[in-house]
Coordinates of C-alpha atoms in Angstrom, one line a residue:
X1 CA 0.0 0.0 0.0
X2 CA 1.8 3.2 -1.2
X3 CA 1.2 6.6 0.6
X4 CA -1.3 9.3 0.5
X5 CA 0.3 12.3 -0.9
X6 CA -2.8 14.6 0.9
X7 CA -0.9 14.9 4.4
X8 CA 2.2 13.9 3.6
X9 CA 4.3 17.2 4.1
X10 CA 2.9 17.6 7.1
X11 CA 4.1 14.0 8.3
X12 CA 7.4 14.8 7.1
X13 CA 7.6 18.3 8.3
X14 CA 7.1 16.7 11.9
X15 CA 9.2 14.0 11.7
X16 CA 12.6 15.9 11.0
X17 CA 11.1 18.3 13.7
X18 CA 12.6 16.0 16.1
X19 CA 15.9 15.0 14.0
X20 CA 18.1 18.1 14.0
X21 CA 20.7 16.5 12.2
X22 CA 18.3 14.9 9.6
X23 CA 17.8 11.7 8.4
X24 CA 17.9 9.8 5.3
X25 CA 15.2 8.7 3.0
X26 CA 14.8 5.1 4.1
X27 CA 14.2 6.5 7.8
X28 CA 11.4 9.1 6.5
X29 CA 9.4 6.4 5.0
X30 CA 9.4 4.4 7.6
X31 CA 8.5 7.0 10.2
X32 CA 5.6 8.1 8.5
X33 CA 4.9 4.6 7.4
X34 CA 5.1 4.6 3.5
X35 CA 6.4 1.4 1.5
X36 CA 7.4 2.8 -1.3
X37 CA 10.0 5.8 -1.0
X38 CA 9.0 7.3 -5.0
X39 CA 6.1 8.9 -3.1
X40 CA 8.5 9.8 -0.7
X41 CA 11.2 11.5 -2.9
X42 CA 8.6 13.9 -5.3
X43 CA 6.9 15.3 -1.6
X44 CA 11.0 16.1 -0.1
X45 CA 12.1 17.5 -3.2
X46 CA 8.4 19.1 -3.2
X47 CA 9.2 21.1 -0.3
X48 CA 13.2 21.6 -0.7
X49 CA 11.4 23.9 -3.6
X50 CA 9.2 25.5 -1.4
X51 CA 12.4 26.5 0.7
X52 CA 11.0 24.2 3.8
X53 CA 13.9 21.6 3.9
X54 CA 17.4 21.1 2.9
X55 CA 19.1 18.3 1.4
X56 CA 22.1 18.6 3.5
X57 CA 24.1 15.4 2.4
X58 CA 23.8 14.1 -1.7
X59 CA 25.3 10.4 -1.1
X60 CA 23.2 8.8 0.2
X61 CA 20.3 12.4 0.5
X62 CA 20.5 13.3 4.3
X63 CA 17.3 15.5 4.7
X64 CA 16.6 18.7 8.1
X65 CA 14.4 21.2 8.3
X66 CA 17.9 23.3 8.9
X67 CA 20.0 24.5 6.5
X68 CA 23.4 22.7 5.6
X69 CA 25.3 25.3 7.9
X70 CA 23.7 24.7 10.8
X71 CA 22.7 20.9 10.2
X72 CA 25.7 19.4 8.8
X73 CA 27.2 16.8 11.0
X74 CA 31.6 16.5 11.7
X75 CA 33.3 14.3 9.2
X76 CA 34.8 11.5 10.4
X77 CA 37.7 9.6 9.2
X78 CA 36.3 6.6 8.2
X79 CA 39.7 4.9 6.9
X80 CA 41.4 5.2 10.5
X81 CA 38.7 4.2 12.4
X82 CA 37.8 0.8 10.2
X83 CA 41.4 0.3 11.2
X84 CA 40.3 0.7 14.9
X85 CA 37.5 -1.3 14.4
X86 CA 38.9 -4.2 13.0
X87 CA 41.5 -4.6 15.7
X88 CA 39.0 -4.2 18.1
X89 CA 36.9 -6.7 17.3
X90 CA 40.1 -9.2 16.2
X91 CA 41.3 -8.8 20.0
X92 CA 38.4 -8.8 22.0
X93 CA 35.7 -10.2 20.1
X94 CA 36.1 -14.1 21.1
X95 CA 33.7 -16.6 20.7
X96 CA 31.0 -13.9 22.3
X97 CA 31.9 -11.0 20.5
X98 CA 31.6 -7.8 20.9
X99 CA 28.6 -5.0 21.2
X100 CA 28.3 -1.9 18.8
X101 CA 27.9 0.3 21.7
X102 CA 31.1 -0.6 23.2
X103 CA 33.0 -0.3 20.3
X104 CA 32.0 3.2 19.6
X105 CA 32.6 3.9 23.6
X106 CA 35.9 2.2 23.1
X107 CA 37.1 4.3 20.0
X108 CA 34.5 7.5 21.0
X109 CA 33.3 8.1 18.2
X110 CA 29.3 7.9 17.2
X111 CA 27.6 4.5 17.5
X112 CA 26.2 5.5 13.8
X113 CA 29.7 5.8 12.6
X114 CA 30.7 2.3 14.2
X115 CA 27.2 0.6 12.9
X116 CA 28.2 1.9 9.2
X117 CA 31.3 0.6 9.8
X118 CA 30.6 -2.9 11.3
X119 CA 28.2 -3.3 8.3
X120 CA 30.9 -2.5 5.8
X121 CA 32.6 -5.1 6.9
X122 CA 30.2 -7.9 7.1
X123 CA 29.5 -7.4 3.4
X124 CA 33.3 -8.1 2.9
X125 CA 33.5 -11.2 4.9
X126 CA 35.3 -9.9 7.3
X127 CA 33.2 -9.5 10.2
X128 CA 29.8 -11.6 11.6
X129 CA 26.8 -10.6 13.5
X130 CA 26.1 -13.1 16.3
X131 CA 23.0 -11.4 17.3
X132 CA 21.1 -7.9 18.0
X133 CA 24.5 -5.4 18.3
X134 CA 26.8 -8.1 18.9
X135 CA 29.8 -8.6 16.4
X136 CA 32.6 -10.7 16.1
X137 CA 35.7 -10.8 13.6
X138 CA 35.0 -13.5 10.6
X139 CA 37.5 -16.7 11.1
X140 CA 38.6 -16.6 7.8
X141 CA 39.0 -13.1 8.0
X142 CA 41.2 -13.0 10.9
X143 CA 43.5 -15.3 9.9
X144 CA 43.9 -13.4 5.8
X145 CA 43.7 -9.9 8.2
X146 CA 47.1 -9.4 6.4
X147 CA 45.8 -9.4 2.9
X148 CA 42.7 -7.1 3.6
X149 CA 44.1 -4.8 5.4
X150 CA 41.9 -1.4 3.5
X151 CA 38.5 -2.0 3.1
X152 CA 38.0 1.3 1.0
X153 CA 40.5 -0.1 -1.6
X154 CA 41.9 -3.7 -1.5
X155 CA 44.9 -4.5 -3.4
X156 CA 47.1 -7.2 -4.4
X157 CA 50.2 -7.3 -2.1
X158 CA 52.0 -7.2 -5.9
X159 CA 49.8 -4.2 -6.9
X160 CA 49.6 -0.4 -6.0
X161 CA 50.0 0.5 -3.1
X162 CA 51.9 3.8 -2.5
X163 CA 50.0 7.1 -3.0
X164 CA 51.6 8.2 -5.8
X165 CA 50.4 5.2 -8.2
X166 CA 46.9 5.6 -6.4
X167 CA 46.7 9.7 -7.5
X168 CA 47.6 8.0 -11.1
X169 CA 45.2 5.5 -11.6
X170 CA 43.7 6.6 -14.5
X171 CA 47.3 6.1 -16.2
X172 CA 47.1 2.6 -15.4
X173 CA 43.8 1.6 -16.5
X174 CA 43.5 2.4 -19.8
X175 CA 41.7 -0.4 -20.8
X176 CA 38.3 -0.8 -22.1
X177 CA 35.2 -0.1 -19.2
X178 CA 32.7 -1.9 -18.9
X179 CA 29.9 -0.7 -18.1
X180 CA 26.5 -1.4 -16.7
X181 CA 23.2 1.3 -16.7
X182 CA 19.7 1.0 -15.4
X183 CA 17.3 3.7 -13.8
X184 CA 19.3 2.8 -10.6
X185 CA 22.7 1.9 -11.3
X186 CA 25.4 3.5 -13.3
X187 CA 28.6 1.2 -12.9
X188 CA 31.8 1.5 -14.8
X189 CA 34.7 -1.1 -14.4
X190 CA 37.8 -0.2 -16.1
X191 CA 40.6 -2.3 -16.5
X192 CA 44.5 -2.6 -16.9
X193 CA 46.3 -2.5 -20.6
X194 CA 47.3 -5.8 -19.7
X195 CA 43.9 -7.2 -18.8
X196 CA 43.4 -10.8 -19.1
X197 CA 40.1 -10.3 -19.5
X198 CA 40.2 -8.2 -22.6
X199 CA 42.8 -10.6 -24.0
X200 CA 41.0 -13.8 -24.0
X201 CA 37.6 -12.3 -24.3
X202 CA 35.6 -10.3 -26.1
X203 CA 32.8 -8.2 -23.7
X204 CA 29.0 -9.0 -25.4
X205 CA 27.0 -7.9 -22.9
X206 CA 26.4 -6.7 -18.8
X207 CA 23.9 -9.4 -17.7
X208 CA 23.6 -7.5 -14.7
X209 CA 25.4 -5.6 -11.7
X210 CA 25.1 -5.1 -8.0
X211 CA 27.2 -3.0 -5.4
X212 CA 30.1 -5.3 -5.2
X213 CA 30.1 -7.1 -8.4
X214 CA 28.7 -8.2 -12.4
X215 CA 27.8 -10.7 -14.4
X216 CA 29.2 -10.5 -18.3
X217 CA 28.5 -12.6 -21.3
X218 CA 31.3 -12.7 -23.1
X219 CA 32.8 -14.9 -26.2
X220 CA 36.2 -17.1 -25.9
X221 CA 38.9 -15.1 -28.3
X222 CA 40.5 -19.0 -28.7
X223 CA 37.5 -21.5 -28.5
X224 CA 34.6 -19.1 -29.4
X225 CA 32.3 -19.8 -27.5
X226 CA 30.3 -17.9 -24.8
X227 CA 30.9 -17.6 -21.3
X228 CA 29.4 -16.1 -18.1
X229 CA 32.5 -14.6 -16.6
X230 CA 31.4 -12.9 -12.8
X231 CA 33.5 -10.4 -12.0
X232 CA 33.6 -9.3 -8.3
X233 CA 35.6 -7.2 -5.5
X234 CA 38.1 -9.7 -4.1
X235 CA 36.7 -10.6 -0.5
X236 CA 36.7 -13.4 1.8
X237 CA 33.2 -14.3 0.9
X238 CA 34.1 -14.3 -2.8
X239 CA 36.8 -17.0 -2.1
X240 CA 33.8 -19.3 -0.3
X241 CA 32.0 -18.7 -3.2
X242 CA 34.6 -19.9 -6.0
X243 CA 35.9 -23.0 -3.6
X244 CA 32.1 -23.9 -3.6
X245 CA 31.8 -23.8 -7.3
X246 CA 35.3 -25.8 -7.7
X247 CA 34.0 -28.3 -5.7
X248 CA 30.5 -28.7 -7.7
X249 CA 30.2 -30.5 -10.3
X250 CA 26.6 -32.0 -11.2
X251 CA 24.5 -31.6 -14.4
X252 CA 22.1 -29.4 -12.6
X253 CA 24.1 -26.8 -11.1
X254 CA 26.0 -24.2 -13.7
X255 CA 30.0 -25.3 -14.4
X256 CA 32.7 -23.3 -13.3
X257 CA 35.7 -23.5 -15.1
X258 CA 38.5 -20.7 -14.0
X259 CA 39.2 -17.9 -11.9
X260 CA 42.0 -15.4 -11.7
X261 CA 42.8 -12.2 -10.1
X262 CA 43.3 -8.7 -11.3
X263 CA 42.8 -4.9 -10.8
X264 CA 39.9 -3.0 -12.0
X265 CA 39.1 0.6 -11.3
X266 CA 35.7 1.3 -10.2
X267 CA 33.4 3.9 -10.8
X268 CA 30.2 4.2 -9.0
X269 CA 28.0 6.7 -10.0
X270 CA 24.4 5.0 -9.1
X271 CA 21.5 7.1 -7.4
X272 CA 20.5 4.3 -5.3
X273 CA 18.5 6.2 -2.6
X274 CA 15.5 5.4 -4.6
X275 CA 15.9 1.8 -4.5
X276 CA 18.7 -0.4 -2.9
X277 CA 17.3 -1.8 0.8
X278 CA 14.0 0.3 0.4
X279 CA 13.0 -2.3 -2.2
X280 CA 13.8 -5.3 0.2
X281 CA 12.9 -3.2 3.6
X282 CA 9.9 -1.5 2.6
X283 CA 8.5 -2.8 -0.3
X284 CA 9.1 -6.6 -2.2
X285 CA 11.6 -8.2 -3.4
X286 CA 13.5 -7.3 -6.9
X287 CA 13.2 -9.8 -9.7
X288 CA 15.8 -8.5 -11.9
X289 CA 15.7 -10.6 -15.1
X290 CA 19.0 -11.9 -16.7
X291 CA 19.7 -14.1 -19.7
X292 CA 22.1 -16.0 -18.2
X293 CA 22.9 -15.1 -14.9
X294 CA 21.9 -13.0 -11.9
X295 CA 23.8 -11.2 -9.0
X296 CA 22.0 -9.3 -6.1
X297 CA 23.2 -6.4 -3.6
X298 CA 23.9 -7.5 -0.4
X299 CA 21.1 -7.8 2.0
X300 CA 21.5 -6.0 5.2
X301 CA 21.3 -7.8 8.1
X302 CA 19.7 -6.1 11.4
X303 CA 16.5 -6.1 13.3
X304 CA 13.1 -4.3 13.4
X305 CA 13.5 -3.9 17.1
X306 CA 16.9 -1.7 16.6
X307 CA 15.7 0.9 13.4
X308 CA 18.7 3.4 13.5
X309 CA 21.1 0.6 13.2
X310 CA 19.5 -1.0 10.2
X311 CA 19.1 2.2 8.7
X312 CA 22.9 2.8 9.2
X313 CA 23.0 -0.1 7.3
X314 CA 21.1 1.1 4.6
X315 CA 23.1 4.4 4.4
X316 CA 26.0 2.4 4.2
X317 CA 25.0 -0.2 1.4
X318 CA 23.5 3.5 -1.0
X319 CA 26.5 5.3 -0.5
X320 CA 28.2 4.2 -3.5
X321 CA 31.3 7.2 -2.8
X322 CA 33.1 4.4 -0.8
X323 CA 32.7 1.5 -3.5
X324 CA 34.9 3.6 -6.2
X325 CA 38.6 3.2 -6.5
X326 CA 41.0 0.6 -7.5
X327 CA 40.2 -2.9 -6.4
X328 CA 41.5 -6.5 -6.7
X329 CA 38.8 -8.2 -8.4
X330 CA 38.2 -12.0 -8.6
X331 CA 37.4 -13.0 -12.5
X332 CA 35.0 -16.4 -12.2
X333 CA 34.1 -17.7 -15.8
X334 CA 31.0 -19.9 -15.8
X335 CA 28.9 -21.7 -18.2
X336 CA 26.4 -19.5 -19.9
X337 CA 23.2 -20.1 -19.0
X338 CA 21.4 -19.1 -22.6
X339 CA 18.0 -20.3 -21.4
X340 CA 17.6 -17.6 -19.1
X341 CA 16.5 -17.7 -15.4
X342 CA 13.2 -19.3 -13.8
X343 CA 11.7 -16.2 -12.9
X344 CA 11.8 -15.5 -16.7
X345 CA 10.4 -19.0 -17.3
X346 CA 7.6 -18.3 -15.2
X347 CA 6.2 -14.9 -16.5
X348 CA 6.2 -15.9 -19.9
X349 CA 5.4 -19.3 -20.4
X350 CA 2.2 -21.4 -19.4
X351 CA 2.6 -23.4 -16.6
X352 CA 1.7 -27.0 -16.1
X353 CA 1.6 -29.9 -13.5
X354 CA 4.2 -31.8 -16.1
X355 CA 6.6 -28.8 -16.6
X356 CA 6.2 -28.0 -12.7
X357 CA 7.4 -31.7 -11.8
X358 CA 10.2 -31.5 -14.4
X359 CA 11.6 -28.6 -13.4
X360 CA 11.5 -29.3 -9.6
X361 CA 12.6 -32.8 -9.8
X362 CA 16.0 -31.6 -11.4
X363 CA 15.8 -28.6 -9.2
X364 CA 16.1 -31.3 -6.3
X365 CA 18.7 -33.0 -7.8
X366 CA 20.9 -30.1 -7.4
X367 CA 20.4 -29.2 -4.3
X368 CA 21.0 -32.9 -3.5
X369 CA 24.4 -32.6 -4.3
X370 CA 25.2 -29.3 -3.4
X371 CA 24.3 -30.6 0.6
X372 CA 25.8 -33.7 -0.4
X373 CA 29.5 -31.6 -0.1
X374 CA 28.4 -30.0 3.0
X375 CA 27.0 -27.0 1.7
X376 CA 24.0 -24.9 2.1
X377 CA 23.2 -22.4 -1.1
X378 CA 20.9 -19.8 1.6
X379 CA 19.7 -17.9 -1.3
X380 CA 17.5 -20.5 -3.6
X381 CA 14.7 -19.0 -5.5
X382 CA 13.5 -18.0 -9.4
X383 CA 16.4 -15.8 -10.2
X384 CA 19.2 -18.1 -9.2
X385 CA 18.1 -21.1 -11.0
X386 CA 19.0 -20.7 -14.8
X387 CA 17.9 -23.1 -18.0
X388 CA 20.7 -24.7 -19.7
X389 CA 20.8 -24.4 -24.0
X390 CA 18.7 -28.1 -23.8
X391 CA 16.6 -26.5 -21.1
X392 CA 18.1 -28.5 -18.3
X393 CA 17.8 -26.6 -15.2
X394 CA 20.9 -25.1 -13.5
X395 CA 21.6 -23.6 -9.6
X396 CA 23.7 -20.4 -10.2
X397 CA 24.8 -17.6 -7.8
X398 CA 26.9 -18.8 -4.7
X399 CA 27.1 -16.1 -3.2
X400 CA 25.5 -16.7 0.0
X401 CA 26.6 -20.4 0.2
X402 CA 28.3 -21.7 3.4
X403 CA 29.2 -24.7 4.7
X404 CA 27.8 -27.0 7.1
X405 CA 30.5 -29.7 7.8
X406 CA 30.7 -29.7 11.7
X407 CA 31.4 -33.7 12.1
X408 CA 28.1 -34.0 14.1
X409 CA 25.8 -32.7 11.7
X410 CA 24.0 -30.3 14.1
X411 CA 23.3 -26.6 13.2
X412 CA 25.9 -24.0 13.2
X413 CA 26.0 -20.6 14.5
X414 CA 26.0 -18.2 11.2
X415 CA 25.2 -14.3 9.8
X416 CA 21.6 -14.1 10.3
X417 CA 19.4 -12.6 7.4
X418 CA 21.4 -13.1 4.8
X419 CA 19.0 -14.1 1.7
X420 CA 15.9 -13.2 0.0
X421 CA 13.2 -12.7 2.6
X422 CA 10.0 -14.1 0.8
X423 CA 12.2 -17.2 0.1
X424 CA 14.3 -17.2 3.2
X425 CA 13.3 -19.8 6.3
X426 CA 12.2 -18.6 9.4
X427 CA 15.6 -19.6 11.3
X428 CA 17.7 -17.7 8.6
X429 CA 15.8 -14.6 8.8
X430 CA 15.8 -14.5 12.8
X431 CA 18.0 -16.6 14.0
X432 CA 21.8 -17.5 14.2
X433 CA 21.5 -21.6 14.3
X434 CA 20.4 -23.4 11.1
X435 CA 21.3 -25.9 8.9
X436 CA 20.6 -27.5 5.2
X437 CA 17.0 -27.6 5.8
X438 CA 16.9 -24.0 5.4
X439 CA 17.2 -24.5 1.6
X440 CA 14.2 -27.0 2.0
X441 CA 12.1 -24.5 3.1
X442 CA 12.9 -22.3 -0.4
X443 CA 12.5 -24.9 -2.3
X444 CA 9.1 -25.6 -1.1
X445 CA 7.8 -21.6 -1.8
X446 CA 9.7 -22.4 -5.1
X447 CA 7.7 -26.1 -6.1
X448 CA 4.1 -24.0 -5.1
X449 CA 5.5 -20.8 -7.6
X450 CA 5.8 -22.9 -10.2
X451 CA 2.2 -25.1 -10.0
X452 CA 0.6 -22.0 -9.2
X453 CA 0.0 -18.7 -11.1
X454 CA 0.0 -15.2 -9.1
X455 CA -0.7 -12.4 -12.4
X456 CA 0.2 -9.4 -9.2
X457 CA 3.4 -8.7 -7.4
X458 CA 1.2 -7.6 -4.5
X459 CA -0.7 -11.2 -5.2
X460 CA 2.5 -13.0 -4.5
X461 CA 3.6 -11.2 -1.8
X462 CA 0.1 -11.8 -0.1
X463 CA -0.2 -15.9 -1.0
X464 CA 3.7 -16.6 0.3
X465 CA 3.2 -14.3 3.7
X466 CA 0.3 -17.1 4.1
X467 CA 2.2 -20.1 2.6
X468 CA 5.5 -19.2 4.7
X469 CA 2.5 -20.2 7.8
X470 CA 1.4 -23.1 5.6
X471 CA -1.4 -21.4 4.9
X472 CA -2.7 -21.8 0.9
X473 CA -4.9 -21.2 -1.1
X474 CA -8.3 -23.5 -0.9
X475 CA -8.2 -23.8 -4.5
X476 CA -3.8 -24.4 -4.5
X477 CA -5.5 -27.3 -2.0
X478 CA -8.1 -29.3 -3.9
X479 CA -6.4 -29.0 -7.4
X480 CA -2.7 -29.6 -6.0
X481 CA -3.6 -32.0 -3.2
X482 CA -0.6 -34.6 -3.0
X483 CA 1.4 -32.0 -3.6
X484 CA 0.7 -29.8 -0.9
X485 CA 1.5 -32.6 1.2
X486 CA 4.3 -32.5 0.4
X487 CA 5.0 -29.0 0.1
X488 CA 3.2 -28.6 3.9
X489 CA 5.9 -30.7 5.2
X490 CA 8.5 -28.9 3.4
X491 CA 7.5 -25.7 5.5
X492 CA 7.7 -27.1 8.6
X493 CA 8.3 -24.6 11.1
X494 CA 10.7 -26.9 13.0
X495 CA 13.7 -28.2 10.4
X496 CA 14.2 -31.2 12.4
X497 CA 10.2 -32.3 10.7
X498 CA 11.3 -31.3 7.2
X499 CA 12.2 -33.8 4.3
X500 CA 15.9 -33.9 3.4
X501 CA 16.6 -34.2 -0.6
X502 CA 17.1 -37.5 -1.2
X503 CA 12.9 -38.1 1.2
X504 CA 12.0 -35.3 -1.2
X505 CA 13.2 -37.3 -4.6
X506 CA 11.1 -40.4 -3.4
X507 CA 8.2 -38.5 -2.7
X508 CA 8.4 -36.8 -6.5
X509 CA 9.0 -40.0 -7.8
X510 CA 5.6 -41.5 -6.3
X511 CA 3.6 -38.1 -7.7
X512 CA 5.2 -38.2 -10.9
X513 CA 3.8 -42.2 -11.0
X514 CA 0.4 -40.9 -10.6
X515 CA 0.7 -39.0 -13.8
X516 CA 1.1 -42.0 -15.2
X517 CA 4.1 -40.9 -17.5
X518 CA 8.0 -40.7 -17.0
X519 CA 10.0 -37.8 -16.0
X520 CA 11.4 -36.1 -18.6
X521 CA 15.3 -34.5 -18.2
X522 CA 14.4 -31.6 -20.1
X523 CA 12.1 -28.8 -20.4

């Protein structure tokens, strides 16, 4: 339900009453409790024109009812104190971590500045929420704390790294950009002379392109053919993500073959304030569509009960000023997916019980082997699952995955929230314990998308806040029947009570001998 403009200023106008040194977009909305912040954006600039408020801060908009002068907050030096921060947390953070407040008491400086921070960090891998404010160094992180050692610009210990190469970056990256624009992004990635990149490959498209990362389709110079080739900021989590796809190999998930590292000179230039978390926070999910592959921003992690510090996290994730620079990329080549994604699949073709069982059966099958080397994907749903050129289903974008190998096979303690929440299981969205079954839980909102048609966005978001309470509709019920057995004990509140793959693949095979045909490989 969007706003009502009639009232609106007046909502606003009290609101930043109380916030002297203003507040971003995101937080507006909320406070006057919009869900969509385009209403929100025509009524601020609205009265910035009428001379009642002031935009005192472009990246990401900070708005007061003051003017700049008297609003404008201190600058902080973020570089030092993510220094502070980091060491902080390395030396005191433990097995119980640390909280926010204490940090920013620790370092004095503002908890908003320390939140920002922390937040930074996690989407680097290199720190982990444990719970509501409490924080702890990532493992991984802590022990490669030598080769991250500047989150605003992280270099190859072979690379730059004196000031005078940084102040002539532009001299060393003469290559090619490429480049990647939408109504909310405007992302240019240029790249060395000696680019390995531009030497084996020629650029075809930008399948698409998030905060930390892109997806390319691009043609072998030597075998000629196409390629998906993912090129992302060289972080902790990217190095999960290509040992998981080394690791991988199975006829339903999409083949790695390389990676590499080099430098790539970023340029930022995106307006997200209309769009990045609001979209998740506030509104629905984003279904960006992608012909062969798909990468999302990074969700923020935080909780309803602790608004400022998500919001932080929001300001952090928009302000694309401290994303730009020179950067050690990881280059991942993939197979190209030229079938599109699911979420494609299901807009424009006409669904079926046959092509529903077909899908999901080799959907399963992935998955199967993907826990089967102790690993949980955590982000399954329509726009990570791709269609091969023979129209056999492939599980893409890994990265979220995580492992789960702790010799007893009980839960682990992991980043909560990390995912896509109409997909996402209860325990990954709130709490810190879960396993595999989390993925069972999106695969079941994933088998009940594909039997059943929702023509709205607003439609879908109302069915699967039911379904996610196995809750469906009465019609879903008497046409799908055995299969909402099935898909009722897929969203088991409890893990321990739902299916694992292999209980799942059994329980297809019996539906698929009702329809009294074979299951086909293809779609």
């Amino acid at each position: 339900m969007s706003c009502n403009q009639a009232g609106l200023k007046e909502k606003i106008c009290a609101v930043l009453k109380n916030k002297k040194e203003g507040i971003t977009t995101i937080q507006i909305a909320k406070e006057v409790g919009c869900k969509t912040a385009k209403d929100i954006n025509k009524v601020l600039y609205s009265l910035k024109d009428e001379g009642c408020l002031y935009k005192i801060q472009d990246t990401p908009p900070i708005w007061s009812l003051n003017s700049p002068e008297r609003s404008r907050p201190p600058e902080v030096r973020l570089d030092h104190t993510k220094d502070d921060v980091r060491s902080l947390l390395t030396s005191k953070g433990g097995g119980t971590g640390v909280k926010s407040s204490h940090i920013a008491r620790e370092l004095g400086q503002p908890k908003k500045v320390v939140t920002k921070i922390l937040y930074d960090l996690q989407r680097m891998g290199q720190a982990e929420k444990l719970g509501e404010n409490v924080w702890k160094m990532n493992a991984e992180a802590v022990t490669d704390v030598e080769a991250v050692t500047n989150a605003e610009a992280v270099t190859d210990a072979e690379a730059v790294t004196n000031a005078e190469a940084v102040t002539n970056a532009e001299a060393n990256f003469r290559g090619k950009p490429i480049q990647f624009k939408s109504d909310y992004q405007d992302i240019s990635i240029r790249l060395t002379e000696n680019s390995r990149f531009s030497k084996d490959f020629e650029l075809l498209s930008v399948l698409g392109a998030g905060g930390f990362g892109c997806v390319t389709k691009a043609r072998h110079r030597e075998d000629g053919k196409e390629y998906a080739v993912k090129i992302v900021k060289w972080t902790s989590v990217a190095s999960r993500e290509v040992k998981a796809l080394a690791d991988l190999e199975h006829p339903n998930i999409v083949r790695y073959y390389t990676t590499w590292r080099e430098e790539a000179h970023w340029e930022d230039r995106s307006d997200c304030s209309a769009k990045s978390s609001v979209q998740s926070d506030i509104t629905k999910d984003s279904e960006d569509e992608g012909d062969g592959s798909t990468y999302e921003t990074d969700q923020s992690d935080g909780s309803d009960s602790d608004l400022s510090e998500k919001d932080q996290a929001n300001l952090s994730a928009t302000d694309s000023s401290s994303r730009n620079g020179d950067w050690l990329c990881l280059f991942i080549q993939m197979e190209f997916c030229e079938g599109g994604t699911l979420t494609t699949w299901i807009h424009k073709n006409r669904r079926t019980k046959d092509k529903a069982h077909e899908i999901f059966q080799q959907l399963v099958q992935g998955v199967d082997n993907i826990h089967s080397k102790k690993l949980i994907h955590r982000d399954l749903k329509p726009d990570n699952i791709l269609f091969g050129s023979e129209g056999i289903v492939k599980i893409g974008d890994f990265g979220l995955v995580t492992t789960f190998n702790t010799g007893t096979g009980e839960s682990m303690y992991r980043t909560v929230d990390k995912g896509t929440p109409l997909y996402m299981s209860p325990e990954q969205a709130i709490e810190k314990r879960y396993n595999k079954k989390t993925d069972i839980f999106s695969l079941a909102m994933i088998f009940f998308e594909l039997l059943w048609n929702m023509s709205t966005e607003m439609e879908k978001h109302v069915v699967f806040q039911d379904l996610r309470k196995q809750i469906c509709p009465n019609d879903f019920c008497k046409e799908y029947n055995p299969e909402w057995k099935l898909i009722r004990k897929m969203l088991e509140e409890n893990p321990a009570s739902r299916p694992d793959t292999k209980q799942i693949a059994e329980h297809l095979k019996l539906l698929r001998g009702s329809l009294n045909r074979p299951c086909q490989a293809t779609v």
